[in-house]
Amino acid sequence: MDTYIGIALNGARTTVGEIDADGNILRLKHYQTGFFNQADALDVMLTSLADYQHRTGFVGEPCAIGVGLIGRVDGERGIWYQIDPARTQTINVVKHIEEEYGLPCFIDNDVKASARAVKRWGFGRKSKDFIYLYIGTGIAASITVGGRQIRGSHFNAGEVGHMRVGVSVGVKCPCGKTDCVEAIASSIGIDNCARLLYNQYPTQLEIPDGDERVSVKEVFRLSREGDPLCVKLVDNAVRALADLIMNLVRVSDPEIIVLGGEMVADGFLLEKIKHYLHDVTMRFVTHGVVITKLNPNYISLLGAGAVAVDGMEELCNEE
């Protein structure tokens, strides 16, 4: 049985798994490994894949490797340009992995890769015009119009987390602006806002010391119980996300918006977001705003697998 190896690089965690052509995850393993730059990240991926091969083993016969990377990626040339403006280094990831493992390798940005999984195995099969919106550690989108992903001249399209929306908190974003939607409604944003507003609202929320972030699950739990700070954090987030979604609808006219990422995986935010969506703006989104039917906790890995499947199909068509 032909299978595909997926490598999903997600900040401090790398996931390696084996996927079949129908999008079923056969095996996977997480590696809690941080990195400081792209060269370190490449070493992490190679080390993790080697460990997976020797300790976990393959179910089938891997025929290709797909990789989902953070930041700017040129999939056609196999080059990873940037994690963020502070971490910029041109690395030919495909060359390194193919030389190490002798299998065809294909790469893409992690959110665009997830959108390819949605297109191949998920709600994207309903329409050629859809938005995949990732809401997790950060916020980013992949916009597909007429079946083609918008990528941009520098492979940087979809960084919608740095849009400002109609919510004012006063929280600074690393991009240099204040009150970007990512700074309010991502898991990092929830942490930053909780610290900023902590002395303004009564709360039972624990604010951890050091680099540990506020637990988003705990924020959600306490907001259900009426905790004033957590209610405010959740309301700010859902209003910001609703504004973002409506802005994207006006820009690209999608038939469906698919949400993914750990922030929306349990469905808690979705109904609250819908409360703020205006009927006139949303009237042509005929298939609605939905959570991906693919496992939202593993969609990055499925995205990497989809990159591998797509790449092999393109290779076969060229031949």
mmCIF file with all atom_site columns, N, CA and C in Angstrom, residues 233-265:
data_model
loop_
_atom_site.group_PDB
_atom_site.id
_atom_site.type_symbol
_atom_site.label_atom_id
_atom_site.label_alt_id
_atom_site.label_comp_id
_atom_site.label_asym_id
_atom_site.label_entity_id
_atom_site.label_seq_id
_atom_site.pdbx_PDB_ins_code
_atom_site.Cartn_x
_atom_site.Cartn_y
_atom_site.Cartn_z
_atom_site.occupancy
_atom_site.B_iso_or_equiv
_atom_site.pdbx_formal_charge
_atom_site.auth_seq_id
_atom_site.auth_comp_id
_atom_site.auth_asym_id
_atom_site.auth_atom_id
_atom_site.pdbx_PDB_model_num
ATOM 1  N N  . LEU A 1 233 ? -12.742 38.467 27.769 1.00 0.00 ? 233 LEU A N  1
ATOM 2  C CA . LEU A 1 233 ? -11.760 37.942 26.826 1.00 0.00 ? 233 LEU A CA 1
ATOM 3  C C  . LEU A 1 233 ? -12.437 37.199 25.683 1.00 0.00 ? 233 LEU A C  1
ATOM 4  N N  . VAL A 1 234 ? -13.422 36.371 26.006 1.00 0.00 ? 234 VAL A N  1
ATOM 5  C CA . VAL A 1 234 ? -14.123 35.599 24.989 1.00 0.00 ? 234 VAL A CA 1
ATOM 6  C C  . VAL A 1 234 ? -14.949 36.518 24.101 1.00 0.00 ? 234 VAL A C  1
ATOM 7  N N  . ASP A 1 235 ? -15.639 37.483 24.697 1.00 0.00 ? 235 ASP A N  1
ATOM 8  C CA . ASP A 1 235 ? -16.466 38.391 23.896 1.00 0.00 ? 235 ASP A CA 1
ATOM 9  C C  . ASP A 1 235 ? -15.605 39.215 22.945 1.00 0.00 ? 235 ASP A C  1
ATOM 10 N N  . ASN A 1 236 ? -14.477 39.716 23.425 1.00 0.00 ? 236 ASN A N  1
ATOM 11 C CA . ASN A 1 236 ? -13.557 40.443 22.540 1.00 0.00 ? 236 ASN A CA 1
ATOM 12 C C  . ASN A 1 236 ? -13.113 39.563 21.382 1.00 0.00 ? 236 ASN A C  1
ATOM 13 N N  . ALA A 1 237 ? -12.765 38.314 21.691 1.00 0.00 ? 237 ALA A N  1
ATOM 14 C CA . ALA A 1 237 ? -12.265 37.400 20.660 1.00 0.00 ? 237 ALA A CA 1
ATOM 15 C C  . ALA A 1 237 ? -13.324 37.114 19.610 1.00 0.00 ? 237 ALA A C  1
ATOM 16 N N  . VAL A 1 238 ? -14.544 36.798 20.039 1.00 0.00 ? 238 VAL A N  1
ATOM 17 C CA . VAL A 1 238 ? -15.561 36.412 19.058 1.00 0.00 ? 238 VAL A CA 1
ATOM 18 C C  . VAL A 1 238 ? -16.004 37.618 18.225 1.00 0.00 ? 238 VAL A C  1
ATOM 19 N N  . ARG A 1 239 ? -16.064 38.802 18.820 1.00 0.00 ? 239 ARG A N  1
ATOM 20 C CA . ARG A 1 239 ? -16.424 39.985 18.034 1.00 0.00 ? 239 ARG A CA 1
ATOM 21 C C  . ARG A 1 239 ? -15.331 40.302 17.009 1.00 0.00 ? 239 ARG A C  1
ATOM 22 N N  . ALA A 1 240 ? -14.070 40.145 17.417 1.00 0.00 ? 240 ALA A N  1
ATOM 23 C CA . ALA A 1 240 ? -12.961 40.380 16.489 1.00 0.00 ? 240 ALA A CA 1
ATOM 24 C C  . ALA A 1 240 ? -12.972 39.363 15.348 1.00 0.00 ? 240 ALA A C  1
ATOM 25 N N  . LEU A 1 241 ? -13.215 38.097 15.683 1.00 0.00 ? 241 LEU A N  1
ATOM 26 C CA . LEU A 1 241 ? -13.246 37.053 14.656 1.00 0.00 ? 241 LEU A CA 1
ATOM 27 C C  . LEU A 1 241 ? -14.431 37.238 13.709 1.00 0.00 ? 241 LEU A C  1
ATOM 28 N N  . ALA A 1 242 ? -15.567 37.638 14.244 1.00 0.00 ? 242 ALA A N  1
ATOM 29 C CA . ALA A 1 242 ? -16.724 37.887 13.380 1.00 0.00 ? 242 ALA A CA 1
ATOM 30 C C  . ALA A 1 242 ? -16.438 39.030 12.412 1.00 0.00 ? 242 ALA A C  1
ATOM 31 N N  . ASP A 1 243 ? -15.824 40.109 12.898 1.00 0.00 ? 243 ASP A N  1
ATOM 32 C CA . ASP A 1 243 ? -15.465 41.214 12.010 1.00 0.00 ? 243 ASP A CA 1
ATOM 33 C C  . ASP A 1 243 ? -14.481 40.755 10.940 1.00 0.00 ? 243 ASP A C  1
ATOM 34 N N  . LEU A 1 244 ? -13.492 39.965 11.348 1.00 0.00 ? 244 LEU A N  1
ATOM 35 C CA . LEU A 1 244 ? -12.517 39.447 10.381 1.00 0.00 ? 244 LEU A CA 1
ATOM 36 C C  . LEU A 1 244 ? -13.220 38.624 9.305  1.00 0.00 ? 244 LEU A C  1
ATOM 37 N N  . ILE A 1 245 ? -14.084 37.719 9.712  1.00 0.00 ? 245 ILE A N  1
ATOM 38 C CA . ILE A 1 245 ? -14.793 36.866 8.753  1.00 0.00 ? 245 ILE A CA 1
ATOM 39 C C  . ILE A 1 245 ? -15.611 37.709 7.783  1.00 0.00 ? 245 ILE A C  1
ATOM 40 N N  . MET A 1 246 ? -16.317 38.705 8.284  1.00 0.00 ? 246 MET A N  1
ATOM 41 C CA . MET A 1 246 ? -17.139 39.537 7.397  1.00 0.00 ? 246 MET A CA 1
ATOM 42 C C  . MET A 1 246 ? -16.273 40.355 6.438  1.00 0.00 ? 246 MET A C  1
ATOM 43 N N  . ASN A 1 247 ? -15.116 40.827 6.896  1.00 0.00 ? 247 ASN A N  1
ATOM 44 C CA . ASN A 1 247 ? -14.193 41.524 5.994  1.00 0.00 ? 247 ASN A CA 1
ATOM 45 C C  . ASN A 1 247 ? -13.724 40.604 4.879  1.00 0.00 ? 247 ASN A C  1
ATOM 46 N N  . LEU A 1 248 ? -13.390 39.360 5.223  1.00 0.00 ? 248 LEU A N  1
ATOM 47 C CA . LEU A 1 248 ? -12.921 38.407 4.225  1.00 0.00 ? 248 LEU A CA 1
ATOM 48 C C  . LEU A 1 248 ? -14.021 38.048 3.236  1.00 0.00 ? 248 LEU A C  1
ATOM 49 N N  . VAL A 1 249 ? -15.243 37.952 3.735  1.00 0.00 ? 249 VAL A N  1
ATOM 50 C CA . VAL A 1 249 ? -16.381 37.675 2.845  1.00 0.00 ? 249 VAL A CA 1
ATOM 51 C C  . VAL A 1 249 ? -16.533 38.790 1.820  1.00 0.00 ? 249 VAL A C  1
ATOM 52 N N  . ARG A 1 250 ? -16.429 40.024 2.260  1.00 0.00 ? 250 ARG A N  1
ATOM 53 C CA . ARG A 1 250 ? -16.561 41.147 1.339  1.00 0.00 ? 250 ARG A CA 1
ATOM 54 C C  . ARG A 1 250 ? -15.443 41.172 0.300  1.00 0.00 ? 250 ARG A C  1
ATOM 55 N N  . VAL A 1 251 ? -14.269 40.705 0.681  1.00 0.00 ? 251 VAL A N  1
ATOM 56 C CA . VAL A 1 251 ? -13.123 40.727 -0.231 1.00 0.00 ? 251 VAL A CA 1
ATOM 57 C C  . VAL A 1 251 ? -13.192 39.612 -1.272 1.00 0.00 ? 251 VAL A C  1
ATOM 58 N N  . SER A 1 252 ? -13.547 38.387 -0.862 1.00 0.00 ? 252 SER A N  1
ATOM 59 C CA . SER A 1 252 ? -13.370 37.249 -1.776 1.00 0.00 ? 252 SER A CA 1
ATOM 60 C C  . SER A 1 252 ? -14.645 36.525 -2.161 1.00 0.00 ? 252 SER A C  1
ATOM 61 N N  . ASP A 1 253 ? -15.799 36.838 -1.551 1.00 0.00 ? 253 ASP A N  1
ATOM 62 C CA . ASP A 1 253 ? -17.085 36.267 -1.950 1.00 0.00 ? 253 ASP A CA 1
ATOM 63 C C  . ASP A 1 253 ? -17.080 34.734 -1.934 1.00 0.00 ? 253 ASP A C  1
ATOM 64 N N  . PRO A 1 254 ? -16.770 34.106 -0.793 1.00 0.00 ? 254 PRO A N  1
ATOM 65 C CA . PRO A 1 254 ? -16.715 32.644 -0.736 1.00 0.00 ? 254 PRO A CA 1
ATOM 66 C C  . PRO A 1 254 ? -18.102 32.037 -0.576 1.00 0.00 ? 254 PRO A C  1
ATOM 67 N N  . GLU A 1 255 ? -18.210 30.752 -0.901 1.00 0.00 ? 255 GLU A N  1
ATOM 68 C CA . GLU A 1 255 ? -19.446 30.011 -0.660 1.00 0.00 ? 255 GLU A CA 1
ATOM 69 C C  . GLU A 1 255 ? -19.442 29.328 0.705  1.00 0.00 ? 255 GLU A C  1
ATOM 70 N N  . ILE A 1 256 ? -18.236 29.126 1.259  1.00 0.00 ? 256 ILE A N  1
ATOM 71 C CA . ILE A 1 256 ? -18.132 28.459 2.559  1.00 0.00 ? 256 ILE A CA 1
ATOM 72 C C  . ILE A 1 256 ? -16.864 28.944 3.250  1.00 0.00 ? 256 ILE A C  1
ATOM 73 N N  . ILE A 1 257 ? -16.933 29.076 4.566  1.00 0.00 ? 257 ILE A N  1
ATOM 74 C CA . ILE A 1 257 ? -15.764 29.408 5.380  1.00 0.00 ? 257 ILE A CA 1
ATOM 75 C C  . ILE A 1 257 ? -15.546 28.259 6.344  1.00 0.00 ? 257 ILE A C  1
ATOM 76 N N  . VAL A 1 258 ? -14.360 27.681 6.273  1.00 0.00 ? 258 VAL A N  1
ATOM 77 C CA . VAL A 1 258 ? -14.021 26.522 7.085  1.00 0.00 ? 258 VAL A CA 1
ATOM 78 C C  . VAL A 1 258 ? -13.031 26.948 8.162  1.00 0.00 ? 258 VAL A C  1
ATOM 79 N N  . LEU A 1 259 ? -13.394 26.724 9.413  1.00 0.00 ? 259 LEU A N  1
ATOM 80 C CA . LEU A 1 259 ? -12.538 27.075 10.540 1.00 0.00 ? 259 LEU A CA 1
ATOM 81 C C  . LEU A 1 259 ? -11.750 25.861 11.002 1.00 0.00 ? 259 LEU A C  1
ATOM 82 N N  . GLY A 1 260 ? -10.503 26.077 11.361 1.00 0.00 ? 260 GLY A N  1
ATOM 83 C CA . GLY A 1 260 ? -9.672  25.016 11.916 1.00 0.00 ? 260 GLY A CA 1
ATOM 84 C C  . GLY A 1 260 ? -8.727  25.581 12.954 1.00 0.00 ? 260 GLY A C  1
ATOM 85 N N  . GLY A 1 261 ? -8.097  24.698 13.713 1.00 0.00 ? 261 GLY A N  1
ATOM 86 C CA . GLY A 1 261 ? -7.177  25.132 14.748 1.00 0.00 ? 261 GLY A CA 1
ATOM 87 C C  . GLY A 1 261 ? -7.706  24.850 16.135 1.00 0.00 ? 261 GLY A C  1
ATOM 88 N N  . GLU A 1 262 ? -6.796  24.828 17.102 1.00 0.00 ? 262 GLU A N  1
ATOM 89 C CA . GLU A 1 262 ? -7.134  24.389 18.448 1.00 0.00 ? 262 GLU A CA 1
ATOM 90 C C  . GLU A 1 262 ? -8.127  25.320 19.156 1.00 0.00 ? 262 GLU A C  1
ATOM 91 N N  . MET A 1 263 ? -8.169  26.592 18.770 1.00 0.00 ? 263 MET A N  1
ATOM 92 C CA . MET A 1 263 ? -9.085  27.527 19.424 1.00 0.00 ? 263 MET A CA 1
ATOM 93 C C  . MET A 1 263 ? -10.548 27.226 19.114 1.00 0.00 ? 263 MET A C  1
ATOM 94 N N  . VAL A 1 264 ? -10.816 26.629 17.965 1.00 0.00 ? 264 VAL A N  1
ATOM 95 C CA . VAL A 1 264 ? -12.207 26.377 17.558 1.00 0.00 ? 264 VAL A CA 1
ATOM 96 C C  . VAL A 1 264 ? -12.563 24.896 17.558 1.00 0.00 ? 264 VAL A C  1
ATOM 97 N N  . ALA A 1 265 ? -11.630 24.045 17.951 1.00 0.00 ? 265 ALA A N  1
ATOM 98 C CA . ALA A 1 265 ? -11.821 22.604 17.800 1.00 0.00 ? 265 ALA A CA 1
ATOM 99 C C  . ALA A 1 265 ? -13.043 22.081 18.554 1.00 0.00 ? 265 ALA A C  1
#
